[in-house]
Amino acid sequence: MADDKFTAIIIGAGPAGSAAAYLLAREGLDVLLIERGETPGCKNMFGGRMYSHALNRIIPEFWKEAPVERPVVQESITFMTGDRSVSLNCQDENWAQPPYHSFTLLRAEFDAWLAGKAEEAGAMLACGIRVDDVLMDEGRVVGVRAGEDELLADVVIAADGANSLITEKAGLRKELAPRQVATGVKQVIELPPEVISQRFQLEGNNGAARLFVGACTRGMGGGGFLYTNKSSLSLGLVVNAAELQRNQHKISELIEDFKAHPLIAPLIDGGQVVEYSAHLVPEAGWNMMPRLFGDGILVVGDAAGFVLNLGYLVRGMDLAIASGEAAARTVMEAKARGDFSHQALGIYQEFLRESSVLQDMEFYRQAPGFLESRRLYEVYPQVATSLVAKMFTVEGAPPVHLIGRIMNQIKESPVGLTQLAVDAWKGGRAL
Ligand SMILES: Cc1cc2nc3c(=O)[nH]c(=O)nc-3n(C[C@H](O)[C@H](O)[C@H](O)COP(=O)(O)OP(=O)(O)OC[C@H]3O[C@@H](n4cnc5c(N)ncnc54)[C@H](O)[C@@H]3O)c2cc1C
């Protein structure tokens, strides 16, 4: 490093920033990783499960040293009304073997570990410092301002999360609109490991991931989640911020209702809430992505809008890490050429495509629009649960074949067969 200049300053020690810092420091580049929290991860939250592929690529067999909770072997998605539910379950024992498909995690431990890896590799980690602005010189980003301090770098990587101030200050994105984001709340509820394994029918340290659609968000766009950690459960809700505002619902009340639902209450019975947190989720996908690079700047992770919520799966951590990797490769190329202009940094898009971040975002570009429909949260859970409940009901009435039951159920619902067919077609193509 020239006395007063870094090759890269990375803002935010979440998974995106720390992955980029680790890879750059490993190659011997001068990297400063700045985190506003007193320790990395101390204020970070997510639902609870990270798909392994991206981290396994940069730190092979990371699970041998990372603070992971449980490998997920059980998946389910449940449509729920106030008193009924219908679930689709999947269990795959292969997911309990290396290379584990996904793990539940707690962010305070995990983020601190990953930032620690970057520090071990040679990155300078500065915690408890909030970056306030980017420094510009003739239209290009040349560093950052934190309080009174001005720090210079060849390139700045904005890894500052969903509500990225840096991306806005650098002119790469406008302020987020409420319909582009969701509000997430989560409680961590402690229970003994053996109670968790017994209640979720899990062998040993295997884990479960459960997603919920319908009554848990009172028909608003979003859903509920429940993940098993070693000795706690991560339980929460994600609700579209615009709908929450419009309907004047308090998310703190929604989560208490969710906990009291007959499907959830027995699972958390006797547990103690040890953590409560809330966070924004950028959910508008492809259509909300900012400009991903400019002169002297790259944008990674949530700051770039790299989150996919398809209802049956939620991805953000793996995309954050993969984009951190793509940014690190970009900086290495730029350093080799001695050119950090936006033309040189444009190769970031190619690296993002190679690691499939951009393909995935583009592939699912119609999902956020499709998932805006209230029918998915209000009507279809009602239709599905009534239909299945009737299939299992015997009360001496004349029998009806399955097709007749389905048609009757659709006739009784506020949507007709045509609307249902259109939604099924659109959903099949969007998700
Ligand atoms: C409720 C909820 C549930 C989710 N569930 C899942 C899930 O189950 N699986 C999944 O894969 N993803 C999930 N996600 C998404 C996932 O959490 C994010 O995609 C991921 O954390 C993005 O990582 P990141 O490093 O880009 O940003 P973040 O993790 O948000 O990290 C940004 C970092 O930047 C720091 N920072 C911000 N501003 C500044 C500043 N000005 N100066 C210095 N530091 C700053 C922050 O303190 C933070 O440490 C969920 C998100 C939410 C909110």
Tab-separated table of C-alpha atoms and ligand atoms in Angstrom:
chain	number	residue	atom	x	y	z
A	1	MET	CA	0.000	0.000	0.000
A	2	ALA	CA	1.192	3.484	-0.782
A	3	ASP	CA	1.243	5.209	2.616
A	4	ASP	CA	-2.249	6.602	2.449
A	5	LYS	CA	-4.069	4.574	-0.190
A	6	PHE	CA	-5.659	1.118	-0.223
A	7	THR	CA	-6.282	-0.985	-3.308
A	8	ALA	CA	-9.835	-1.633	-2.084
A	9	ILE	CA	-12.003	-0.224	0.661
A	10	ILE	CA	-14.970	-2.483	1.362
A	11	ILE	CA	-17.921	-1.021	3.228
A	12	GLY	CA	-19.793	-3.581	5.311
A	13	ALA	CA	-18.572	-6.837	6.881
A	14	GLY	CA	-21.625	-8.917	5.999
A	15	PRO	CA	-21.134	-12.051	3.878
A	16	ALA	CA	-20.671	-10.078	0.629
A	17	GLY	CA	-18.046	-7.674	1.988
A	18	SER	CA	-16.128	-10.258	4.001
A	19	ALA	CA	-16.030	-12.736	1.090
A	20	ALA	CA	-14.572	-10.038	-1.188
A	21	ALA	CA	-12.108	-8.908	1.499
A	22	TYR	CA	-10.970	-12.482	2.180
A	23	LEU	CA	-10.274	-13.233	-1.486
A	24	LEU	CA	-8.451	-9.950	-2.140
A	25	ALA	CA	-6.357	-10.165	1.022
A	26	ARG	CA	-5.465	-13.780	0.203
A	27	GLU	CA	-3.924	-12.494	-3.028
A	28	GLY	CA	-1.875	-9.970	-1.066
A	29	LEU	CA	-3.845	-6.826	-1.999
A	30	ASP	CA	-4.211	-3.939	0.467
A	31	VAL	CA	-7.761	-4.158	1.718
A	32	LEU	CA	-9.636	-2.166	4.320
A	33	LEU	CA	-12.941	-3.686	5.496
A	34	ILE	CA	-15.062	-1.139	7.380
A	35	GLU	CA	-17.997	-2.223	9.557
A	36	ARG	CA	-20.311	0.079	11.491
A	37	GLY	CA	-21.176	-2.577	14.102
A	38	GLU	CA	-18.906	-2.984	17.119
A	39	THR	CA	-18.257	-6.513	15.820
A	40	PRO	CA	-19.139	-7.983	12.404
A	41	GLY	CA	-22.612	-9.458	12.480
A	42	CYS	CA	-23.609	-8.003	15.843
A	43	LYS	CA	-26.620	-6.251	14.286
A	44	ASN	CA	-27.118	-8.449	11.240
A	45	MET	CA	-30.040	-10.801	10.856
A	46	PHE	CA	-31.583	-13.129	8.328
A	47	GLY	CA	-34.170	-15.886	8.366
A	48	GLY	CA	-31.814	-18.673	9.028
A	49	ARG	CA	-30.477	-20.837	6.193
A	50	MET	CA	-27.552	-20.426	3.799
A	51	TYR	CA	-27.149	-22.548	0.662
A	52	SER	CA	-23.577	-23.888	0.768
A	53	HIS	CA	-22.374	-23.792	-2.850
A	54	ALA	CA	-20.923	-20.257	-2.960
A	55	LEU	CA	-18.948	-20.420	0.275
A	56	ASN	CA	-17.762	-23.955	-0.460
A	57	ARG	CA	-16.224	-22.649	-3.673
A	58	ILE	CA	-14.078	-20.054	-1.895
A	59	ILE	CA	-13.448	-21.920	1.382
A	60	PRO	CA	-13.701	-25.649	0.541
A	61	GLU	CA	-15.345	-27.686	3.298
A	62	PHE	CA	-16.032	-24.510	5.286
A	63	TRP	CA	-18.342	-26.452	7.592
A	64	LYS	CA	-15.308	-28.020	9.272
A	65	GLU	CA	-14.406	-24.661	10.808
A	66	ALA	CA	-17.372	-22.285	10.344
A	67	PRO	CA	-19.935	-21.846	13.146
A	68	VAL	CA	-22.787	-23.567	11.287
A	69	GLU	CA	-25.825	-24.795	13.213
A	70	ARG	CA	-27.544	-27.750	11.470
A	71	PRO	CA	-27.445	-29.136	7.902
A	72	VAL	CA	-30.987	-28.864	6.539
A	73	VAL	CA	-32.452	-32.248	5.504
A	74	GLN	CA	-36.151	-31.437	5.808
A	75	GLU	CA	-38.002	-28.821	3.782
A	76	SER	CA	-41.634	-27.852	3.862
A	77	ILE	CA	-43.966	-25.206	2.571
A	78	THR	CA	-47.331	-24.806	4.279
A	79	PHE	CA	-50.464	-22.992	3.163
A	80	MET	CA	-52.344	-21.898	6.242
A	81	THR	CA	-55.608	-20.291	7.274
A	82	GLY	CA	-56.569	-19.490	10.869
A	83	ASP	CA	-57.550	-23.083	11.623
A	84	ARG	CA	-56.292	-25.289	8.790
A	85	SER	CA	-53.066	-26.006	6.988
A	86	VAL	CA	-51.770	-28.059	4.092
A	87	SER	CA	-48.061	-28.805	3.725
A	88	LEU	CA	-45.728	-30.090	1.070
A	89	ASN	CA	-42.800	-31.844	2.772
A	90	CYS	CA	-39.512	-33.101	1.449
A	91	GLN	CA	-36.781	-35.006	3.272
A	92	ASP	CA	-33.475	-35.854	1.598
A	93	GLU	CA	-30.833	-37.728	3.585
A	94	ASN	CA	-28.206	-36.821	0.960
A	95	TRP	CA	-28.393	-33.271	2.291
A	96	ALA	CA	-26.973	-34.565	5.594
A	97	GLN	CA	-23.734	-35.553	3.812
A	98	PRO	CA	-20.878	-33.456	2.364
A	99	PRO	CA	-21.094	-31.253	0.373
A	100	TYR	CA	-24.034	-30.285	2.576
A	101	HIS	CA	-26.741	-28.556	0.541
A	102	SER	CA	-27.498	-25.875	3.129
A	103	PHE	CA	-26.984	-24.985	6.783
A	104	THR	CA	-28.895	-23.013	9.358
A	105	LEU	CA	-26.779	-20.248	10.891
A	106	LEU	CA	-26.830	-17.461	13.438
A	107	ARG	CA	-25.370	-14.320	11.947
A	108	ALA	CA	-23.525	-12.889	14.950
A	109	GLU	CA	-21.225	-15.924	15.047
A	110	PHE	CA	-21.090	-16.580	11.314
A	111	ASP	CA	-20.344	-13.004	10.189
A	112	ALA	CA	-17.663	-12.620	12.871
A	113	TRP	CA	-16.040	-15.853	11.660
A	114	LEU	CA	-16.024	-14.842	7.975
A	115	ALA	CA	-14.695	-11.342	8.724
A	116	GLY	CA	-12.075	-13.047	10.914
A	117	LYS	CA	-11.018	-15.164	7.910
A	118	ALA	CA	-10.530	-11.943	5.914
A	119	GLU	CA	-8.486	-10.454	8.751
A	120	GLU	CA	-6.368	-13.621	9.047
A	121	ALA	CA	-5.724	-13.447	5.302
A	122	GLY	CA	-4.346	-9.916	5.771
A	123	ALA	CA	-7.304	-7.526	5.402
A	124	MET	CA	-7.481	-4.610	7.822
A	125	LEU	CA	-10.810	-4.802	9.682
A	126	ALA	CA	-12.095	-1.568	11.216
A	127	CYS	CA	-15.236	-2.007	13.325
A	128	GLY	CA	-17.467	0.572	14.990
A	129	ILE	CA	-16.995	2.977	12.054
A	130	ARG	CA	-19.867	4.175	9.909
A	131	VAL	CA	-18.998	5.334	6.401
A	132	ASP	CA	-20.985	8.501	5.657
A	133	ASP	CA	-20.115	9.238	2.060
A	134	VAL	CA	-17.965	8.447	-0.929
A	135	LEU	CA	-15.181	10.794	-2.012
A	136	MET	CA	-15.432	11.854	-5.641
A	137	ASP	CA	-12.818	13.338	-7.943
A	138	GLU	CA	-13.847	14.372	-11.455
A	139	GLY	CA	-16.830	12.033	-11.405
A	140	ARG	CA	-15.002	8.959	-10.129
A	141	VAL	CA	-15.085	7.426	-6.671
A	142	VAL	CA	-11.671	7.743	-5.026
A	143	GLY	CA	-12.389	6.822	-1.423
A	144	VAL	CA	-14.753	7.212	1.508
A	145	ARG	CA	-15.516	9.630	4.316
A	146	ALA	CA	-16.195	8.369	7.822
A	147	GLY	CA	-16.760	11.229	10.253
A	148	GLU	CA	-13.726	13.493	9.932
A	149	ASP	CA	-11.610	10.827	8.244
A	150	GLU	CA	-11.053	10.620	4.510
A	151	LEU	CA	-9.643	7.338	3.209
A	152	LEU	CA	-8.442	6.772	-0.343
A	153	ALA	CA	-8.608	3.642	-2.513
A	154	ASP	CA	-8.303	2.547	-6.125
A	155	VAL	CA	-11.745	1.000	-5.791
A	156	VAL	CA	-14.582	1.087	-3.259
A	157	ILE	CA	-16.859	-1.941	-2.859
A	158	ALA	CA	-20.335	-1.096	-1.550
A	159	ALA	CA	-21.324	-4.103	0.593
A	160	ASP	CA	-23.476	-2.088	2.972
A	161	GLY	CA	-26.682	-4.082	2.648
A	162	ALA	CA	-30.287	-3.555	1.600
A	163	ASN	CA	-30.588	0.135	2.376
A	164	SER	CA	-27.244	0.978	0.755
A	165	LEU	CA	-26.344	4.597	1.457
A	166	ILE	CA	-23.134	4.237	-0.529
A	167	THR	CA	-24.875	3.155	-3.740
A	168	GLU	CA	-27.157	6.183	-3.432
A	169	LYS	CA	-24.329	8.604	-2.639
A	170	ALA	CA	-22.348	7.330	-5.633
A	171	GLY	CA	-25.369	8.037	-7.845
A	172	LEU	CA	-25.863	4.381	-8.814
A	173	ARG	CA	-29.352	4.038	-7.327
A	174	LYS	CA	-32.339	6.123	-6.285
A	175	GLU	CA	-33.952	5.858	-2.852
A	176	LEU	CA	-35.828	2.566	-2.428
A	177	ALA	CA	-39.621	2.599	-2.696
A	178	PRO	CA	-41.653	0.683	-0.036
A	179	ARG	CA	-43.015	-1.741	-2.649
A	180	GLN	CA	-39.460	-2.810	-3.519
A	181	VAL	CA	-38.673	-3.977	-0.007
A	182	ALA	CA	-40.131	-6.194	2.672
A	183	THR	CA	-39.867	-5.867	6.411
A	184	GLY	CA	-38.520	-8.933	8.172
A	185	VAL	CA	-38.814	-9.713	11.886
A	186	LYS	CA	-37.334	-12.644	13.689
A	187	GLN	CA	-37.206	-14.142	17.147
A	188	VAL	CA	-34.597	-16.631	18.286
A	189	ILE	CA	-36.260	-19.027	20.705
A	190	GLU	CA	-34.070	-21.250	22.847
A	191	LEU	CA	-34.937	-24.906	23.416
A	192	PRO	CA	-32.788	-27.925	24.336
A	193	PRO	CA	-31.264	-29.630	21.245
A	194	GLU	CA	-32.963	-32.969	22.002
A	195	VAL	CA	-36.382	-31.267	22.262
A	196	ILE	CA	-35.844	-29.653	18.853
A	197	SER	CA	-34.790	-32.955	17.272
A	198	GLN	CA	-37.777	-34.747	18.791
A	199	ARG	CA	-40.391	-32.117	17.845
A	200	PHE	CA	-39.194	-31.863	14.269
A	201	GLN	CA	-38.468	-35.602	13.965
A	202	LEU	CA	-34.823	-34.992	13.173
A	203	GLU	CA	-32.017	-37.450	13.624
A	204	GLY	CA	-28.981	-36.193	15.571
A	205	ASN	CA	-27.964	-32.702	14.519
A	206	ASN	CA	-29.957	-32.657	11.271
A	207	GLY	CA	-32.066	-29.560	10.652
A	208	ALA	CA	-35.395	-28.430	9.212
A	209	ALA	CA	-36.538	-25.427	7.203
A	210	ARG	CA	-40.230	-24.542	7.144
A	211	LEU	CA	-41.914	-21.779	5.147
A	212	PHE	CA	-45.522	-20.610	5.572
A	213	VAL	CA	-47.957	-18.751	3.314
A	214	GLY	CA	-51.392	-17.298	4.126
A	215	ALA	CA	-52.849	-16.352	7.510
A	216	CYS	CA	-49.425	-15.614	9.036
A	217	THR	CA	-49.289	-12.362	7.034
A	218	ARG	CA	-53.085	-11.745	7.204
A	219	GLY	CA	-53.238	-12.116	3.445
A	220	MET	CA	-50.510	-9.552	2.739
A	221	GLY	CA	-47.635	-10.412	0.409
A	222	GLY	CA	-44.912	-12.301	2.285
A	223	GLY	CA	-44.640	-15.346	4.492
A	224	GLY	CA	-43.399	-16.963	7.653
A	225	PHE	CA	-40.290	-19.025	8.346
A	226	LEU	CA	-39.061	-21.424	10.992
A	227	TYR	CA	-35.536	-22.858	11.027
A	228	THR	CA	-33.948	-25.212	13.536
A	229	ASN	CA	-30.590	-24.233	14.992
A	230	LYS	CA	-28.619	-26.439	17.394
A	231	SER	CA	-30.344	-25.217	20.536
A	232	SER	CA	-32.759	-22.596	19.255
A	233	LEU	CA	-35.387	-21.923	16.614
A	234	SER	CA	-35.340	-18.951	14.233
A	235	LEU	CA	-38.962	-17.911	13.766
A	236	GLY	CA	-40.162	-14.901	11.825
A	237	LEU	CA	-42.112	-13.156	9.126
A	238	VAL	CA	-41.319	-11.194	5.996
A	239	VAL	CA	-44.065	-8.806	4.808
A	240	ASN	CA	-44.112	-6.377	1.888
A	241	ALA	CA	-43.401	-2.937	3.368
A	242	ALA	CA	-45.941	-1.060	1.207
A	243	GLU	CA	-48.758	-3.452	2.166
A	244	LEU	CA	-47.822	-3.257	5.812
A	245	GLN	CA	-48.026	0.544	5.625
A	246	ARG	CA	-51.290	0.505	3.674
A	247	ASN	CA	-53.026	-1.957	5.993
A	248	GLN	CA	-51.656	-0.330	9.153
A	249	HIS	CA	-50.770	-3.699	10.649
A	250	LYS	CA	-48.096	-3.897	13.289
A	251	ILE	CA	-45.599	-6.619	12.428
A	252	SER	CA	-44.946	-7.124	16.161
A	253	GLU	CA	-48.624	-8.201	16.507
A	254	LEU	CA	-48.429	-10.412	13.435
A	255	ILE	CA	-45.536	-12.396	14.870
A	256	GLU	CA	-47.359	-12.933	18.174
A	257	ASP	CA	-50.409	-14.250	16.236
A	258	PHE	CA	-48.091	-16.498	14.215
A	259	LYS	CA	-46.572	-17.912	17.398
A	260	ALA	CA	-50.051	-18.646	18.761
A	261	HIS	CA	-51.204	-20.519	15.613
A	262	PRO	CA	-51.974	-24.192	16.385
A	263	LEU	CA	-49.331	-25.204	13.862
A	264	ILE	CA	-46.559	-23.224	15.543
A	265	ALA	CA	-47.468	-23.063	19.245
A	266	PRO	CA	-46.582	-26.715	20.072
A	267	LEU	CA	-43.231	-26.391	18.284
A	268	ILE	CA	-42.079	-23.429	20.369
A	269	ASP	CA	-43.797	-24.428	23.618
A	270	GLY	CA	-41.555	-23.820	26.651
A	271	GLY	CA	-38.971	-21.956	24.567
A	272	GLN	CA	-37.427	-18.695	25.667
A	273	VAL	CA	-37.095	-15.717	23.331
A	274	VAL	CA	-33.456	-14.636	23.524
A	275	GLU	CA	-33.258	-12.322	20.521
A	276	TYR	CA	-35.661	-10.085	18.581
A	277	SER	CA	-34.565	-8.298	15.421
A	278	ALA	CA	-35.942	-6.580	12.324
A	279	HIS	CA	-34.406	-5.825	8.934
A	280	LEU	CA	-35.276	-4.809	5.390
A	281	VAL	CA	-35.230	-7.340	2.536
A	282	PRO	CA	-34.755	-6.052	-1.033
A	283	GLU	CA	-37.358	-8.134	-2.848
A	284	ALA	CA	-38.013	-6.595	-6.222
A	285	GLY	CA	-35.247	-8.657	-7.835
A	286	TRP	CA	-33.958	-7.915	-11.324
A	287	ASN	CA	-36.074	-4.782	-11.635
A	288	MET	CA	-34.598	-3.053	-8.599
A	289	MET	CA	-30.927	-3.693	-9.307
A	290	PRO	CA	-28.855	-0.502	-9.284
A	291	ARG	CA	-26.004	0.154	-11.700
A	292	LEU	CA	-23.572	-2.505	-10.514
A	293	PHE	CA	-20.351	-0.598	-11.164
A	294	GLY	CA	-19.041	2.857	-11.935
A	295	ASP	CA	-15.671	4.588	-12.062
A	296	GLY	CA	-13.864	3.287	-8.976
A	297	ILE	CA	-16.843	1.483	-7.453
A	298	LEU	CA	-18.514	-1.955	-7.410
A	299	VAL	CA	-21.772	-2.968	-5.709
A	300	VAL	CA	-22.281	-6.409	-4.118
A	301	GLY	CA	-24.843	-8.418	-2.143
A	302	ASP	CA	-28.055	-6.804	-0.867
A	303	ALA	CA	-26.745	-3.372	-1.866
A	304	ALA	CA	-27.031	-4.661	-5.439
A	305	GLY	CA	-30.501	-6.151	-4.775
A	306	PHE	CA	-29.189	-9.730	-5.090
A	307	VAL	CA	-32.005	-11.481	-3.207
A	308	LEU	CA	-34.414	-14.106	-4.532
A	309	ASN	CA	-37.565	-14.823	-2.577
A	310	LEU	CA	-39.667	-17.314	-4.522
A	311	GLY	CA	-42.004	-18.244	-1.702
A	312	TYR	CA	-40.665	-21.798	-1.551
A	313	LEU	CA	-37.030	-20.716	-1.272
A	314	VAL	CA	-35.216	-17.664	-0.015
A	315	ARG	CA	-31.717	-16.834	-1.226
A	316	GLY	CA	-29.529	-13.887	-0.352
A	317	MET	CA	-26.479	-15.172	1.537
A	318	ASP	CA	-25.192	-17.362	-1.311
A	319	LEU	CA	-25.746	-14.572	-3.834
A	320	ALA	CA	-23.957	-12.118	-1.516
A	321	ILE	CA	-20.920	-14.408	-1.238
A	322	ALA	CA	-20.874	-15.204	-4.963
A	323	SER	CA	-21.078	-11.495	-5.826
A	324	GLY	CA	-18.273	-10.767	-3.325
A	325	GLU	CA	-16.194	-13.347	-5.181
A	326	ALA	CA	-17.038	-11.790	-8.562
A	327	ALA	CA	-16.085	-8.338	-7.230
A	328	ALA	CA	-12.770	-9.669	-5.896
A	329	ARG	CA	-11.942	-11.217	-9.284
A	330	THR	CA	-12.812	-7.888	-10.934
A	331	VAL	CA	-10.498	-5.938	-8.644
A	332	MET	CA	-7.652	-8.397	-9.284
A	333	GLU	CA	-8.060	-7.939	-13.051
A	334	ALA	CA	-8.263	-4.158	-12.700
A	335	LYS	CA	-5.175	-4.114	-10.475
A	336	ALA	CA	-3.226	-6.199	-13.005
A	337	ARG	CA	-4.160	-3.698	-15.727
A	338	GLY	CA	-3.773	-0.643	-13.498
A	339	ASP	CA	-7.194	0.539	-14.625
A	340	PHE	CA	-10.145	1.044	-12.273
A	341	SER	CA	-12.353	2.953	-14.702
A	342	HIS	CA	-15.934	1.817	-15.248
A	343	GLN	CA	-14.870	0.296	-18.572
A	344	ALA	CA	-12.310	-1.899	-16.821
A	345	LEU	CA	-14.685	-2.746	-13.961
A	346	GLY	CA	-17.385	-3.758	-16.462
A	347	ILE	CA	-15.933	-7.278	-16.428
A	348	TYR	CA	-17.736	-7.626	-13.063
A	349	GLN	CA	-20.918	-8.440	-15.009
A	350	GLU	CA	-19.174	-11.317	-16.777
A	351	PHE	CA	-17.885	-12.727	-13.494
A	352	LEU	CA	-21.383	-12.369	-12.005
A	353	ARG	CA	-22.757	-14.357	-14.926
A	354	GLU	CA	-20.065	-17.030	-14.586
A	355	SER	CA	-21.022	-17.562	-10.957
A	356	SER	CA	-24.690	-17.581	-12.046
A	357	VAL	CA	-25.763	-14.613	-9.858
A	358	LEU	CA	-26.947	-12.551	-12.813
A	359	GLN	CA	-28.447	-15.547	-14.631
A	360	ASP	CA	-30.486	-16.444	-11.573
A	361	MET	CA	-31.643	-12.869	-11.007
A	362	GLU	CA	-32.652	-12.548	-14.665
A	363	PHE	CA	-34.214	-16.005	-14.828
A	364	TYR	CA	-36.569	-15.191	-11.941
A	365	ARG	CA	-37.222	-11.588	-13.020
A	366	GLN	CA	-40.992	-12.141	-13.235
A	367	ALA	CA	-41.255	-13.702	-9.777
A	368	PRO	CA	-41.596	-10.482	-7.710
A	369	GLY	CA	-44.429	-9.229	-9.965
A	370	PHE	CA	-46.241	-12.559	-9.797
A	371	LEU	CA	-45.835	-12.734	-6.019
A	372	GLU	CA	-47.553	-9.343	-5.598
A	373	SER	CA	-50.986	-10.890	-6.160
A	374	ARG	CA	-53.031	-11.037	-2.950
A	375	ARG	CA	-54.822	-14.137	-4.275
A	376	LEU	CA	-51.716	-16.147	-3.389
A	377	TYR	CA	-51.945	-15.211	0.272
A	378	GLU	CA	-55.704	-14.814	0.755
A	379	VAL	CA	-57.597	-17.027	-1.657
A	380	TYR	CA	-55.390	-19.986	-2.602
A	381	PRO	CA	-54.467	-21.016	0.967
A	382	GLN	CA	-58.225	-21.053	1.669
A	383	VAL	CA	-58.961	-23.091	-1.466
A	384	ALA	CA	-56.114	-25.568	-0.867
A	385	THR	CA	-56.831	-26.157	2.819
A	386	SER	CA	-60.620	-26.543	2.310
A	387	LEU	CA	-60.123	-28.933	-0.586
A	388	VAL	CA	-57.687	-31.164	1.274
A	389	ALA	CA	-59.712	-31.036	4.502
A	390	LYS	CA	-62.776	-32.232	2.540
A	391	MET	CA	-60.759	-35.074	0.985
A	392	PHE	CA	-60.034	-36.352	4.484
A	393	THR	CA	-63.555	-35.774	5.842
A	394	VAL	CA	-66.059	-38.643	6.142
A	395	GLU	CA	-69.508	-37.637	7.354
A	396	GLY	CA	-71.977	-39.939	5.643
A	397	ALA	CA	-72.744	-37.530	2.755
A	398	PRO	CA	-72.892	-38.838	-0.867
A	399	PRO	CA	-69.316	-39.339	-2.234
A	400	VAL	CA	-67.820	-37.011	-4.828
A	401	HIS	CA	-64.881	-37.862	-7.111
A	402	LEU	CA	-61.729	-35.810	-6.700
A	403	ILE	CA	-62.272	-33.812	-9.891
A	404	GLY	CA	-65.782	-32.919	-8.691
A	405	ARG	CA	-64.427	-31.781	-5.340
A	406	ILE	CA	-61.814	-29.602	-7.061
A	407	MET	CA	-64.410	-28.019	-9.361
A	408	ASN	CA	-66.815	-27.415	-6.453
A	409	GLN	CA	-64.068	-25.828	-4.407
A	410	ILE	CA	-63.100	-23.490	-7.240
A	411	LYS	CA	-66.764	-22.565	-7.846
A	412	GLU	CA	-67.164	-21.683	-4.158
A	413	SER	CA	-63.998	-19.536	-4.150
A	414	PRO	CA	-63.850	-15.870	-5.272
A	415	VAL	CA	-61.671	-16.895	-8.272
A	416	GLY	CA	-63.014	-18.737	-11.273
A	417	LEU	CA	-61.416	-21.580	-13.173
A	418	THR	CA	-60.004	-19.204	-15.799
A	419	GLN	CA	-58.288	-17.002	-13.210
A	420	LEU	CA	-56.889	-20.079	-11.488
A	421	ALA	CA	-55.562	-21.448	-14.780
A	422	VAL	CA	-53.988	-18.078	-15.637
A	423	ASP	CA	-52.328	-17.859	-12.214
A	424	ALA	CA	-51.077	-21.444	-12.457
A	425	TRP	CA	-49.631	-20.750	-15.910
A	426	LYS	CA	-48.005	-17.466	-14.834
A	427	GLY	CA	-46.715	-18.950	-11.575
A	428	GLY	CA	-45.280	-21.960	-13.361
A	429	ARG	CA	-43.327	-19.654	-15.655
A	430	ALA	CA	-42.289	-17.081	-13.034
A	431	LEU	CA	-41.150	-19.314	-10.168
B	1	LIG	C1	-35.901	-11.432	7.602
B	1	LIG	C2	-34.864	-11.889	6.625
B	1	LIG	C3	-34.792	-13.234	6.294
B	1	LIG	C4	-33.834	-13.684	5.391
B	1	LIG	N1	-33.682	-15.014	5.197
B	1	LIG	C5	-32.671	-15.480	4.443
B	1	LIG	C6	-32.391	-16.866	4.386
B	1	LIG	O1	-32.980	-17.694	5.089
B	1	LIG	N2	-31.403	-17.288	3.540
B	1	LIG	C7	-30.662	-16.406	2.803
B	1	LIG	O2	-29.761	-16.847	2.074
B	1	LIG	N3	-30.884	-15.079	2.882
B	1	LIG	C8	-31.851	-14.586	3.690
B	1	LIG	N4	-32.032	-13.248	3.817
B	1	LIG	C9	-31.214	-12.335	3.000
B	1	LIG	C10	-29.781	-12.206	3.561
B	1	LIG	O3	-29.823	-11.851	4.898
B	1	LIG	C11	-29.030	-11.138	2.789
B	1	LIG	O4	-29.154	-11.374	1.411
B	1	LIG	C12	-27.541	-11.100	3.147
B	1	LIG	O5	-27.372	-10.794	4.492
B	1	LIG	C13	-26.826	-10.050	2.299
B	1	LIG	O6	-25.503	-9.913	2.720
B	1	LIG	P1	-24.740	-8.529	2.519
B	1	LIG	O7	-23.353	-8.778	2.992
B	1	LIG	O8	-24.960	-8.028	1.157
B	1	LIG	O9	-25.496	-7.485	3.474
B	1	LIG	P2	-25.682	-7.475	5.047
B	1	LIG	O10	-25.677	-8.850	5.587
B	1	LIG	O11	-26.852	-6.620	5.320
B	1	LIG	O12	-24.365	-6.754	5.575
B	1	LIG	C14	-24.146	-5.380	5.380
B	1	LIG	C15	-23.118	-4.912	6.399
B	1	LIG	O13	-22.786	-3.559	6.147
B	1	LIG	C16	-22.726	-2.843	7.367
B	1	LIG	N5	-22.969	-1.441	7.034
B	1	LIG	C17	-24.109	-0.898	6.523
B	1	LIG	N6	-23.955	0.405	6.293
B	1	LIG	C18	-22.684	0.717	6.678
B	1	LIG	C19	-21.942	1.929	6.677
B	1	LIG	N7	-22.457	3.083	6.228
B	1	LIG	N8	-20.666	1.892	7.150
B	1	LIG	C20	-20.129	0.731	7.602
B	1	LIG	N9	-20.793	-0.445	7.618
B	1	LIG	C21	-22.052	-0.456	7.147
B	1	LIG	C22	-23.817	-3.503	8.206
B	1	LIG	O14	-23.634	-3.272	9.590
B	1	LIG	C23	-23.646	-4.976	7.827
B	1	LIG	O15	-22.702	-5.632	8.637
B	1	LIG	C24	-32.970	-12.758	4.739
B	1	LIG	C25	-33.050	-11.401	5.061
B	1	LIG	C26	-33.971	-10.968	6.015
B	1	LIG	C27	-33.979	-9.521	6.404
